Short mmCIF file of C-alpha atoms and ligand atoms in Angstrom, two decimals:
data_model
loop_
_atom_site.label_atom_id
_atom_site.label_comp_id
_atom_site.label_asym_id
_atom_site.label_seq_id
_atom_site.Cartn_x
_atom_site.Cartn_y
_atom_site.Cartn_z
CA UNK A 184 0.00 0.00 0.00
CA UNK A 185 1.26 3.49 -0.85
CA UNK A 186 0.17 6.45 1.23
CA UNK A 187 1.08 9.75 -0.37
CA UNK A 188 1.12 13.26 1.07
CA UNK A 189 0.70 12.04 4.67
CA UNK A 190 0.60 14.33 7.72
CA UNK A 191 1.48 12.72 11.06
CA UNK A 192 -0.42 13.95 14.12
CA UNK A 193 0.22 12.49 17.57
CA UNK A 194 0.57 13.27 21.24
CA UNK A 195 4.12 14.46 20.46
CA UNK A 196 3.67 15.73 16.93
CA UNK A 197 0.82 18.17 16.70
CA UNK A 198 1.90 20.49 13.94
CA UNK A 199 1.94 18.15 10.99
CA UNK A 200 4.24 20.32 8.91
CA UNK A 201 6.08 17.48 7.20
CA UNK A 202 4.38 15.74 4.29
CA UNK A 203 5.50 12.17 3.74
CA UNK A 204 5.14 9.45 1.13
CA UNK A 205 5.00 6.08 2.90
CA UNK A 206 5.12 2.57 1.40
CA UNK A 207 3.52 0.00 3.70
CA UNK A 208 3.84 -3.77 3.52
CA UNK A 209 2.01 -6.04 6.00
CA UNK A 210 1.23 -3.00 8.14
CA UNK A 211 4.93 -2.01 8.40
CA UNK A 212 6.73 0.96 6.90
CA UNK A 213 8.93 -0.27 4.03
CA UNK A 214 10.01 3.14 2.81
CA UNK A 215 9.40 6.69 3.95
CA UNK A 216 10.52 9.94 2.31
CA UNK A 217 9.56 13.60 1.89
CA UNK A 218 6.42 13.72 -0.21
CA UNK A 219 6.59 14.29 -3.95
CA UNK A 220 2.79 14.50 -4.15
CA UNK A 221 2.00 17.62 -2.12
CA UNK A 222 0.67 19.43 -5.16
CA UNK A 223 -0.89 16.45 -6.92
CA UNK A 224 -2.85 14.51 -4.24
CA UNK A 225 -5.12 15.53 -1.38
CA UNK A 226 -3.46 15.17 2.03
CA UNK A 227 -3.96 12.15 4.29
CA UNK A 228 -3.67 12.31 8.07
CA UNK A 229 -2.26 9.56 10.27
CA UNK A 230 -3.31 9.64 13.94
CA UNK A 231 -3.49 7.47 17.07
CA UNK A 232 -6.80 5.58 16.91
CA UNK A 233 -9.77 6.31 19.14
CA UNK A 234 -10.82 4.59 22.38
CA UNK A 235 -14.03 4.19 24.40
CA UNK A 236 -12.77 4.13 28.00
CA UNK A 237 -16.37 3.60 29.18
CA UNK A 238 -19.21 2.17 27.09
CA UNK A 239 -22.09 -0.18 27.95
CA UNK A 240 -22.11 -3.23 25.70
CA UNK A 241 -25.34 -4.92 26.82
CA UNK A 242 -27.68 -1.94 26.68
CA UNK A 243 -27.09 0.16 23.55
CA UNK A 244 -29.98 0.68 21.13
CA UNK A 245 -32.66 -0.70 23.49
CA UNK A 246 -34.84 2.22 22.38
CA UNK A 247 -33.62 2.40 18.79
CA UNK A 248 -33.09 -1.19 17.65
CA UNK A 249 -35.00 -1.91 14.50
CA UNK A 250 -35.41 -5.68 14.63
CA UNK A 251 -39.11 -6.61 14.76
CA UNK A 252 -40.02 -8.37 18.02
CA UNK A 253 -40.04 -12.16 17.68
CA UNK A 254 -39.23 -15.26 19.66
CA UNK A 255 -35.54 -14.25 19.69
CA UNK A 256 -35.88 -10.47 19.80
CA UNK A 257 -37.79 -8.90 22.70
CA UNK A 258 -40.24 -6.03 22.37
CA UNK A 259 -38.96 -2.91 24.16
CA UNK A 260 -41.52 -0.52 22.67
CA UNK A 261 -43.35 0.00 25.98
CA UNK A 262 -40.10 1.22 27.62
CA UNK A 263 -39.74 4.53 25.78
CA UNK A 264 -39.14 7.37 28.26
CA UNK A 265 -42.22 9.25 29.40
CA UNK A 266 -40.59 11.61 31.88
CA UNK A 267 -36.94 11.02 30.93
CA UNK A 268 -36.01 10.96 34.62
CA UNK A 269 -33.13 9.05 36.16
CA UNK A 270 -35.50 6.88 38.27
CA UNK A 271 -37.49 6.00 35.15
CA UNK A 272 -34.25 5.09 33.32
CA UNK A 273 -33.16 2.78 36.17
CA UNK A 274 -36.63 1.16 36.32
CA UNK A 275 -37.09 0.73 32.56
CA UNK A 276 -33.57 -0.62 32.14
CA UNK A 277 -34.28 -3.20 34.85
CA UNK A 278 -37.39 -4.21 32.91
CA UNK A 279 -35.38 -4.41 29.68
CA UNK A 280 -32.81 -6.66 31.36
CA UNK A 281 -35.52 -9.19 32.23
CA UNK A 282 -36.22 -9.54 28.50
CA UNK A 283 -32.65 -9.92 27.19
CA UNK A 284 -32.09 -12.87 24.87
CA UNK A 285 -28.77 -14.09 23.55
CA UNK A 286 -29.62 -13.15 19.95
CA UNK A 287 -30.70 -9.68 21.00
CA UNK A 288 -27.60 -9.03 23.15
CA UNK A 289 -25.36 -10.30 20.37
CA UNK A 290 -27.03 -8.20 17.67
CA UNK A 291 -27.06 -4.89 19.56
CA UNK A 292 -23.53 -5.49 20.92
CA UNK A 293 -22.12 -6.32 17.50
CA UNK A 294 -23.82 -3.24 16.01
CA UNK A 295 -22.17 -1.06 18.66
CA UNK A 296 -18.75 -2.62 18.02
CA UNK A 297 -19.08 -2.42 14.23
CA UNK A 298 -20.11 1.25 14.31
CA UNK A 299 -17.34 2.07 16.78
CA UNK A 300 -14.70 0.45 14.57
CA UNK A 301 -15.96 2.38 11.55
CA UNK A 302 -15.62 5.59 13.55
CA UNK A 303 -11.94 4.76 14.22
CA UNK A 304 -12.07 3.01 17.60
CA UNK A 305 -9.55 0.20 18.21
CA UNK A 306 -9.83 -0.26 21.99
CA UNK A 307 -12.59 -0.06 24.55
CA UNK A 308 -13.75 -0.94 28.03
CA UNK A 309 -17.09 -2.71 27.61
CA UNK A 310 -19.38 -2.60 30.64
CA UNK A 311 -21.49 -5.73 30.99
CA UNK A 312 -24.23 -5.76 33.59
CA UNK A 313 -24.37 -8.72 35.89
CA UNK A 314 -26.94 -9.36 38.63
CA UNK A 315 -29.54 -11.87 39.85
CA UNK A 316 -31.83 -11.06 36.87
CA UNK A 317 -29.32 -11.19 33.99
CA UNK A 318 -27.29 -14.11 35.36
CA UNK A 319 -24.40 -15.06 33.08
CA UNK A 320 -26.02 -14.28 29.71
CA UNK A 321 -24.67 -10.73 29.05
CA UNK A 322 -21.18 -11.81 30.10
CA UNK A 323 -21.19 -14.98 27.97
CA UNK A 324 -22.36 -12.92 24.98
CA UNK A 325 -19.69 -10.27 25.64
CA UNK A 326 -16.98 -12.94 25.75
CA UNK A 327 -18.17 -14.22 22.37
CA UNK A 328 -18.16 -10.69 20.91
CA UNK A 329 -14.69 -10.03 22.35
CA UNK A 330 -13.34 -13.10 20.62
CA UNK A 331 -15.07 -12.49 17.28
CA UNK A 332 -13.85 -8.87 17.08
CA UNK A 333 -10.40 -9.55 18.55
CA UNK A 334 -8.57 -8.94 15.24
CA UNK A 335 -10.08 -5.41 15.06
CA UNK A 336 -10.67 -4.27 18.62
CA UNK A 337 -8.91 -4.65 21.95
CA UNK A 338 -11.93 -5.18 24.21
CA UNK A 339 -11.64 -5.07 27.99
CA UNK A 340 -14.67 -6.62 29.64
CA UNK A 341 -15.82 -4.86 32.81
CA UNK A 342 -18.16 -6.99 34.91
CA UNK A 343 -20.51 -4.31 36.16
CA UNK A 344 -22.97 -4.23 39.07
CA UNK A 345 -25.49 -1.48 38.28
CA UNK A 346 -27.73 -2.72 41.10
CA UNK A 347 -27.11 -2.72 44.87
CA UNK A 348 -24.71 -5.30 46.32
CA UNK A 349 -25.41 -4.61 49.99
CA UNK A 350 -29.00 -3.31 50.19
CA UNK A 351 -32.48 -4.47 49.33
CA UNK A 352 -33.87 -7.93 48.83
CA UNK A 353 -31.33 -8.92 46.18
CA UNK A 354 -28.08 -7.34 47.38
CA UNK A 355 -26.59 -10.58 48.54
CA UNK A 356 -27.82 -12.50 45.48
CA UNK A 357 -26.29 -9.88 43.16
CA UNK A 358 -22.98 -10.10 45.00
CA UNK A 359 -22.83 -13.85 44.74
CA UNK A 360 -23.62 -13.74 40.98
CA UNK A 361 -20.76 -11.28 40.43
CA UNK A 362 -18.33 -13.37 42.51
CA UNK A 363 -19.17 -16.66 40.87
CA UNK A 364 -18.92 -15.19 37.35
CA UNK A 365 -15.53 -13.67 38.18
CA UNK A 366 -14.39 -17.10 39.37
CA UNK A 367 -15.68 -18.89 36.28
CA UNK A 368 -14.48 -16.36 33.68
CA UNK A 369 -11.38 -14.88 35.28
CA UNK A 370 -9.34 -14.99 32.06
CA UNK A 371 -11.93 -13.13 29.97
CA UNK A 372 -12.61 -10.29 32.41
CA UNK A 373 -10.27 -7.29 32.87
CA UNK A 374 -12.21 -4.92 35.13
CA UNK A 375 -14.76 -4.82 37.94
CA UNK A 376 -17.29 -1.98 38.07
CA UNK A 377 -19.89 -1.09 40.70
CA UNK A 378 -22.36 1.73 41.43
CA UNK A 379 -22.00 2.69 45.10
CA UNK A 380 -24.67 5.44 44.85
CA UNK A 381 -27.52 2.94 44.29
CA UNK A 382 -27.08 1.52 47.82
CA UNK A 383 -29.72 2.59 50.37
CA UNK A 384 -27.33 4.39 52.76
CA UNK A 385 -23.89 5.94 52.88
CA UNK A 386 -22.71 3.09 55.08
CA UNK A 387 -23.77 0.53 52.46
CA UNK A 388 -22.15 2.61 49.70
CA UNK A 389 -18.87 2.44 51.62
CA UNK A 390 -19.31 -1.33 52.01
CA UNK A 391 -19.85 -1.56 48.25
CA UNK A 392 -16.60 0.36 47.60
CA UNK A 393 -14.62 -1.67 50.12
CA UNK A 394 -15.88 -4.95 48.69
CA UNK A 395 -15.10 -3.85 45.11
CA UNK A 396 -11.51 -2.89 46.00
CA UNK A 397 -10.90 -6.25 47.74
CA UNK A 398 -12.48 -8.21 44.91
CA UNK A 399 -10.55 -6.35 42.18
CA UNK A 400 -7.27 -7.02 44.01
CA UNK A 401 -8.15 -10.69 44.53
CA UNK A 402 -8.92 -11.28 40.84
CA UNK A 403 -6.21 -8.98 39.44
CA UNK A 404 -8.68 -6.55 37.83
CA UNK A 405 -8.88 -2.87 36.99
CA UNK A 406 -11.42 -1.05 39.13
CA UNK A 407 -14.14 1.24 37.79
CA UNK A 408 -16.81 3.09 39.80
CA UNK A 409 -19.90 4.98 38.67
CA UNK A 410 -19.67 7.61 41.38
CA UNK A 411 -21.15 10.80 42.86
CA UNK A 412 -23.82 11.07 40.18
CA UNK A 413 -25.66 14.05 41.63
CA UNK A 414 -25.33 17.81 41.95
CA UNK A 415 -26.13 18.19 45.64
CA UNK A 416 -24.12 20.63 47.72
CA UNK A 417 -21.56 18.79 49.83
CA UNK A 418 -21.99 18.96 53.61
CA UNK A 419 -20.11 17.19 56.42
CA UNK A 420 -22.52 14.23 56.10
CA UNK A 421 -22.71 14.42 52.30
CA UNK A 422 -19.11 14.54 51.12
CA UNK A 423 -18.47 13.18 47.62
CA UNK A 424 -17.66 9.47 47.80
CA UNK A 425 -14.58 10.19 45.66
CA UNK A 426 -12.79 11.14 48.91
CA UNK A 427 -13.85 7.83 50.48
CA UNK A 428 -12.62 5.84 47.47
CA UNK A 429 -9.15 7.35 47.91
CA UNK A 430 -9.14 6.64 51.67
CA UNK A 431 -10.32 3.06 51.20
CA UNK A 432 -7.78 2.40 48.42
CA UNK A 433 -5.06 3.56 50.80
CA UNK A 434 -6.48 1.64 53.77
CA UNK A 435 -6.57 -1.53 51.71
CA UNK A 436 -3.05 -0.89 50.34
CA UNK A 437 -3.98 -0.83 46.65
CA UNK A 438 -0.46 0.31 45.74
CA UNK A 439 1.10 -2.57 47.64
CA UNK A 440 -1.31 -5.33 46.63
CA UNK A 441 -2.73 -4.55 43.18
CA UNK A 442 -0.86 -5.35 39.98
CA UNK A 443 1.10 -2.25 38.87
CA UNK A 444 -0.62 -2.20 35.48
CA UNK A 445 -4.12 -1.86 36.99
CA UNK A 446 -5.87 1.51 37.18
CA UNK A 447 -8.85 2.94 39.06
CA UNK A 448 -11.37 4.87 36.97
CA UNK A 449 -14.09 7.11 38.41
CA UNK A 450 -17.01 7.86 36.08
CA UNK A 451 -19.61 10.69 36.17
CA UNK A 452 -18.51 12.34 39.49
CA UNK A 453 -20.75 15.30 38.67
CA UNK A 454 -20.96 16.28 42.35
CA UNK A 455 -17.30 17.35 42.20
CA UNK A 456 -18.45 20.36 40.16
CA UNK A 457 -20.09 21.73 43.33
CA UNK A 458 -16.81 21.75 45.29
CA UNK A 459 -15.09 24.96 46.26
CA UNK A 460 -11.72 25.73 44.76
CA UNK A 461 -9.93 24.85 48.00
CA UNK A 462 -11.72 21.47 48.24
CA UNK A 463 -10.90 20.72 44.60
CA UNK A 464 -7.26 21.59 45.17
CA UNK A 465 -7.23 19.41 48.27
CA UNK A 466 -8.71 16.55 46.22
CA UNK A 467 -6.12 16.98 43.46
CA UNK A 468 -3.26 17.17 45.97
CA UNK A 469 -4.50 14.07 47.82
CA UNK A 470 -4.69 12.08 44.59
CA UNK A 471 -1.32 13.22 43.27
CA UNK A 472 0.47 12.67 46.61
CA UNK A 473 -1.17 9.26 47.06
CA UNK A 474 0.38 8.10 43.74
CA UNK A 475 -2.80 6.06 43.22
CA UNK A 476 -3.50 5.42 39.50
CA UNK A 477 -6.83 7.30 39.58
CA UNK A 478 -8.36 8.57 36.33
CA UNK A 479 -11.62 10.48 35.94
CA UNK A 480 -13.86 9.81 32.98
CA UNK A 481 -16.39 12.50 32.08
CA UNK A 482 -19.57 11.21 30.47
CA UNK A 483 -20.95 14.50 29.20
CA UNK A 484 -23.79 13.30 26.93
CA UNK A 485 -25.37 11.24 29.74
CA UNK A 486 -24.66 13.93 32.33
CA UNK A 487 -26.19 16.72 30.24
CA UNK A 488 -29.31 14.62 29.73
CA UNK A 489 -29.70 13.48 33.34
CA UNK A 490 -28.27 16.17 35.60
CA UNK A 491 -29.35 19.72 36.33
CA UNK A 492 -33.09 19.57 35.68
CA UNK A 493 -35.35 22.38 36.73
CA UNK A 494 -37.40 22.14 39.90
CA UNK A 495 -40.81 23.74 40.26
CA UNK A 496 -39.62 25.25 43.55
CA UNK A 497 -37.40 27.82 41.89
CA UNK A 498 -38.61 31.15 40.58
CA UNK A 499 -36.36 30.82 37.53
CA UNK A 500 -37.87 27.65 36.08
CA UNK A 501 -35.98 27.95 32.80
CA UNK A 502 -32.57 28.12 34.44
CA UNK A 503 -30.47 24.98 34.36
CA UNK A 504 -27.31 24.22 36.29
CA UNK A 505 -25.93 21.69 33.84
CA UNK A 506 -23.43 19.51 35.64
CA UNK A 507 -20.66 17.44 34.12
CA UNK A 508 -17.01 17.11 35.15
CA UNK A 509 -15.01 20.02 33.71
CA UNK A 510 -12.48 17.62 32.20
CA UNK A 511 -10.05 20.08 30.52
CA UNK A 512 -9.71 22.01 33.78
CA UNK A 513 -9.06 18.82 35.80
CA UNK A 514 -6.16 18.16 33.43
CA UNK A 515 -4.77 21.67 32.88
CA UNK A 516 -5.47 23.46 36.15
CA UNK A 517 -5.41 20.62 38.67
CA UNK A 518 -2.92 18.20 37.11
CA UNK A 519 -5.24 15.20 37.37
CA UNK A 520 -5.67 12.39 34.83
CA UNK A 521 -8.97 12.52 32.96
CA UNK A 522 -10.66 11.64 29.68
CA UNK A 523 -14.18 11.46 28.23
CA UNK A 524 -16.43 8.70 26.92
CA UNK A 525 -19.72 7.94 25.19
CA UNK A 526 -21.20 5.76 27.98
CA UNK A 527 -24.62 4.99 26.47
CA UNK A 528 -26.42 5.27 23.14
CA UNK A 529 -30.07 4.63 22.35
CA UNK A 530 -31.25 3.79 25.87
CA UNK A 531 -33.13 5.51 28.67
CA UNK A 532 -29.92 6.88 30.22
CA UNK A 533 -28.92 8.60 26.95
CA UNK A 534 -31.48 8.22 24.15
CA UNK A 535 -29.59 10.44 21.69
CA UNK A 536 -26.20 10.52 20.01
CA UNK A 537 -23.86 8.05 18.31
CA UNK A 538 -20.91 5.96 19.41
CA UNK A 539 -18.50 8.31 17.60
CA UNK A 540 -15.82 9.49 20.06
CA UNK A 541 -14.91 12.35 17.70
CA UNK A 542 -18.48 13.66 17.83
CA UNK A 543 -18.15 13.58 21.62
CA UNK A 544 -14.82 15.45 21.50
CA UNK A 545 -16.46 17.98 19.20
CA UNK A 546 -19.30 18.43 21.68
CA UNK A 547 -16.60 19.08 24.29
CA UNK A 548 -15.64 22.31 22.53
CA UNK A 549 -19.04 23.73 23.45
CA UNK A 550 -19.69 21.95 26.73
CA UNK A 551 -16.28 22.83 28.19
CA UNK A 552 -15.97 26.12 26.29
CA UNK A 553 -12.64 24.77 25.05
CA UNK A 554 -12.09 26.58 21.78
CA UNK A 555 -8.34 27.01 21.42
CA UNK A 556 -6.05 24.98 19.19
CA UNK A 557 -4.37 23.35 22.21
CA UNK A 558 -7.84 22.53 23.60
CA UNK A 559 -8.64 20.74 20.32
CA UNK A 560 -5.56 18.58 20.72
CA UNK A 561 -6.42 17.86 24.35
CA UNK A 562 -10.00 16.90 23.42
CA UNK A 563 -8.64 14.52 20.79
CA UNK A 564 -6.38 13.08 23.51
CA UNK A 565 -9.44 12.66 25.76
CA UNK A 566 -10.89 10.13 23.28
CA UNK A 567 -7.51 8.66 22.31
CA UNK A 568 -4.26 8.50 24.31
CA UNK A 569 -5.67 9.82 27.62
CA UNK A 570 -8.54 7.32 27.38
CA UNK A 571 -6.11 4.46 26.69
CA UNK A 572 -3.98 5.46 29.67
CA UNK A 573 -7.07 5.56 31.90
CA UNK A 574 -8.05 1.97 31.13
CA UNK A 575 -4.47 0.72 30.91
CA UNK A 576 -4.37 -0.56 27.34
CA UNK A 577 -0.86 -0.69 25.99
CA UNK A 578 -0.72 1.13 22.68
CA UNK A 579 1.97 3.33 21.18
CA UNK A 580 0.42 6.75 20.61
CA UNK A 581 3.25 9.26 20.85
CA UNK A 582 5.00 8.96 17.49
CA UNK A 583 7.33 11.87 16.75
CA UNK A 584 8.31 10.53 13.35
CA UNK A 585 7.66 7.61 11.03
CA UNK A 586 10.65 5.30 10.55
CA UNK A 587 11.34 2.30 8.35
CA UNK A 588 10.30 -1.03 9.88
CA UNK A 589 7.76 0.60 12.19
CA UNK A 590 4.30 -0.94 12.40
CA UNK A 591 1.45 1.40 11.59
CA UNK A 592 -1.20 -1.24 12.25
CA UNK A 593 -4.10 0.09 14.24
CA UNK A 594 -3.50 3.75 13.40
CA UNK A 595 -6.36 5.92 12.18
CA UNK A 596 -6.08 7.28 8.64
CA UNK A 597 -8.12 10.21 7.36
CA UNK A 598 -8.19 10.20 3.54
CA UNK A 599 -9.28 13.56 2.23
CA UNK A 600 -11.16 13.79 -1.04
CA UNK A 601 -10.29 16.20 -3.81
CA UNK A 602 -13.84 17.19 -4.72
CA UNK A 603 -17.40 17.03 -3.55
CA UNK A 604 -19.50 15.96 -6.52
CA UNK A 605 -23.16 16.91 -6.90
CA UNK A 606 -25.72 16.18 -9.63
CA UNK A 607 -25.66 18.74 -12.44
CA UNK A 608 -28.46 21.18 -13.27
CA UNK A 609 -30.20 21.77 -16.59
CA UNK A 610 -27.04 21.50 -18.71
CA UNK A 611 -26.29 18.04 -17.26
CA UNK A 612 -22.64 18.33 -16.19
CA UNK A 613 -22.02 17.48 -12.53
CA UNK A 614 -20.97 20.10 -10.03
CA UNK A 615 -17.41 19.60 -8.75
CA UNK A 616 -16.65 21.63 -5.62
CA UNK A 617 -13.10 21.54 -4.21
CA UNK A 618 -13.49 19.66 -0.91
CA UNK A 619 -12.39 21.17 2.40
CA UNK A 620 -9.38 19.28 3.76
CA UNK A 621 -8.90 17.93 7.29
CA UNK A 622 -5.22 18.43 8.17
CA UNK A 623 -4.99 19.29 11.90
CA UNK A 624 -6.40 18.41 15.33
CA UNK A 625 -8.59 21.50 15.19
CA UNK A 626 -10.10 20.52 11.82
CA UNK A 627 -10.82 17.02 13.09
CA UNK A 628 -12.22 17.96 16.52
CA UNK A 629 -14.19 21.06 15.53
CA UNK A 630 -15.88 19.32 12.58
CA UNK A 631 -15.32 15.54 12.64
CA UNK A 632 -14.64 14.08 9.19
CA UNK A 633 -17.27 11.84 7.62
CA UNK A 634 -16.96 8.21 8.58
CA UNK A 635 -16.28 7.39 4.88
CA UNK A 636 -13.00 9.30 5.13
CA UNK A 637 -11.81 7.29 8.15
CA UNK A 638 -10.08 3.89 8.14
CA UNK A 639 -7.82 1.83 10.39
CA UNK A 640 -4.52 0.58 8.96
CA UNK A 641 -4.54 -3.23 8.97
ZN1 ZN B 748 -21.75 4.02 32.59
#
C-alpha cells in the first residue's frame, strides 16, 4: 500500500508540517521519504486511533433497535421514556434486562462494536451488567463478541454491578452472581465496576466500595466506579464518595497489593463540580500525593441529559445548572488524569447521540468552552491516548516521526477527497466543488470528518 502526502499527528507531533510518502507492507513501513505529491494529491492524516474508556455493551440501542419483536428479539416498545427521569431510566432498564435474549444481546452489541470500529475506535472498556436477573447471559455474549472482534478491537470486559450489592432484597444475590462469574471467567474479564450510589445508605455505599476494592485485588482486575452522580451541595454528612474511594484504596493498600498495570477509573462524578476551589485543590493534591492510578472519565452526553433539571420550587424555572465534570480544567489546572467517553447510546440513560468518540470530543468544545487549538488537541487526547492510559491498554500513541520497519497497524487514517460531486443542473454536467481538507487536530475535533473518510490501517 502506498500512502502519499501524509501528515502525522500524535501526542508528540501536533503540527503536521512534514508531508510524507509512505510505502507499507504487512502493516509495516517499508520506505518513507519527503512527499513528492503535495501538489498532486489531497493530504492524508495519520493519527493514534480512538478509544471508548467507558461504554455499555449490553444496553445500547434498546430504544432504537430496528429488529421486529419475535421469539428471539424482545419487544422494548413500551419502555420509551415518558418523563426522561433518572428513576425511570433505572426502572425501565431493569425491565429491559428481564427480556434480554442471547440473539438480541449479540445483535445490539455487535452493532455497537461495528459502528465504533468504523468511527476509528480500536480499543474499549465494555461494561457488561451482571446481577440476579441477567445471570451469566450478558457476560457470555460479551466474551463471544470479544473473541469475534479480537482482530479489530482490543476489548476489555468490565463486569458491572449497576444494582445494589449490599442493600435491598437482592443485594446478597447480586454479589454472589458477580463473585461466581468472576471465578468462572477470570481470564476473559479485565475490570470490575460497581455503582455505590444505588445503595440505600452511605454506610452501604462504603461497604460496596470496600468490597469492590478487595475483589478487584483478589482477581487482578482494573477497578471502575460509577460515582457521585448528583449535583447536591456537599456537607459534612454528604461529602463526595470520591474522597472515600481514595481513603479506602489507601487503607486496603492498593499500591502494595494490586498489579502495577491496573488503574482505578471514576465515572460521572458530577458532584465534584459543586466543590469549592480549596476542596478541589485538596482533592487533586491528595490524589497526586497518594500516587494512586486514579483517572476520571467524564460522560458529558449522559450527564447533560440526566443532571441539572429544573425544579418547580425555583422562581427561575428555565434556568439549568448543567453539571458534568469540567475535564479540561481537571487536566490543565489541577494536574489530574482525565478523559471522556460515550457511555450509552439509544437507551433511557442517553437516548440520543452516536458511538462516535470524535463527535463527543467535538461536543466538548461547546460543553467545556474549550475553543483554542491546544484545547482541540487535548480533546482529541481525551478520546484517544488519555482514554487508553485511563483503562491501561498498551498502545503506542506518541509517534514523533515515522521510521522504516515501524508498524502502523491500528492507526487511524483520514483520507481527504479532492472534490465534492453533486448532480448537475439543466445543462447536465455534474458540479465539482473543491473539498475542504482535514489536516490538523482543530479541523478534526471542531468538525469531525465523515466516517467514509476514516479507516484503520490493517
Ligand atoms: Zn456508565
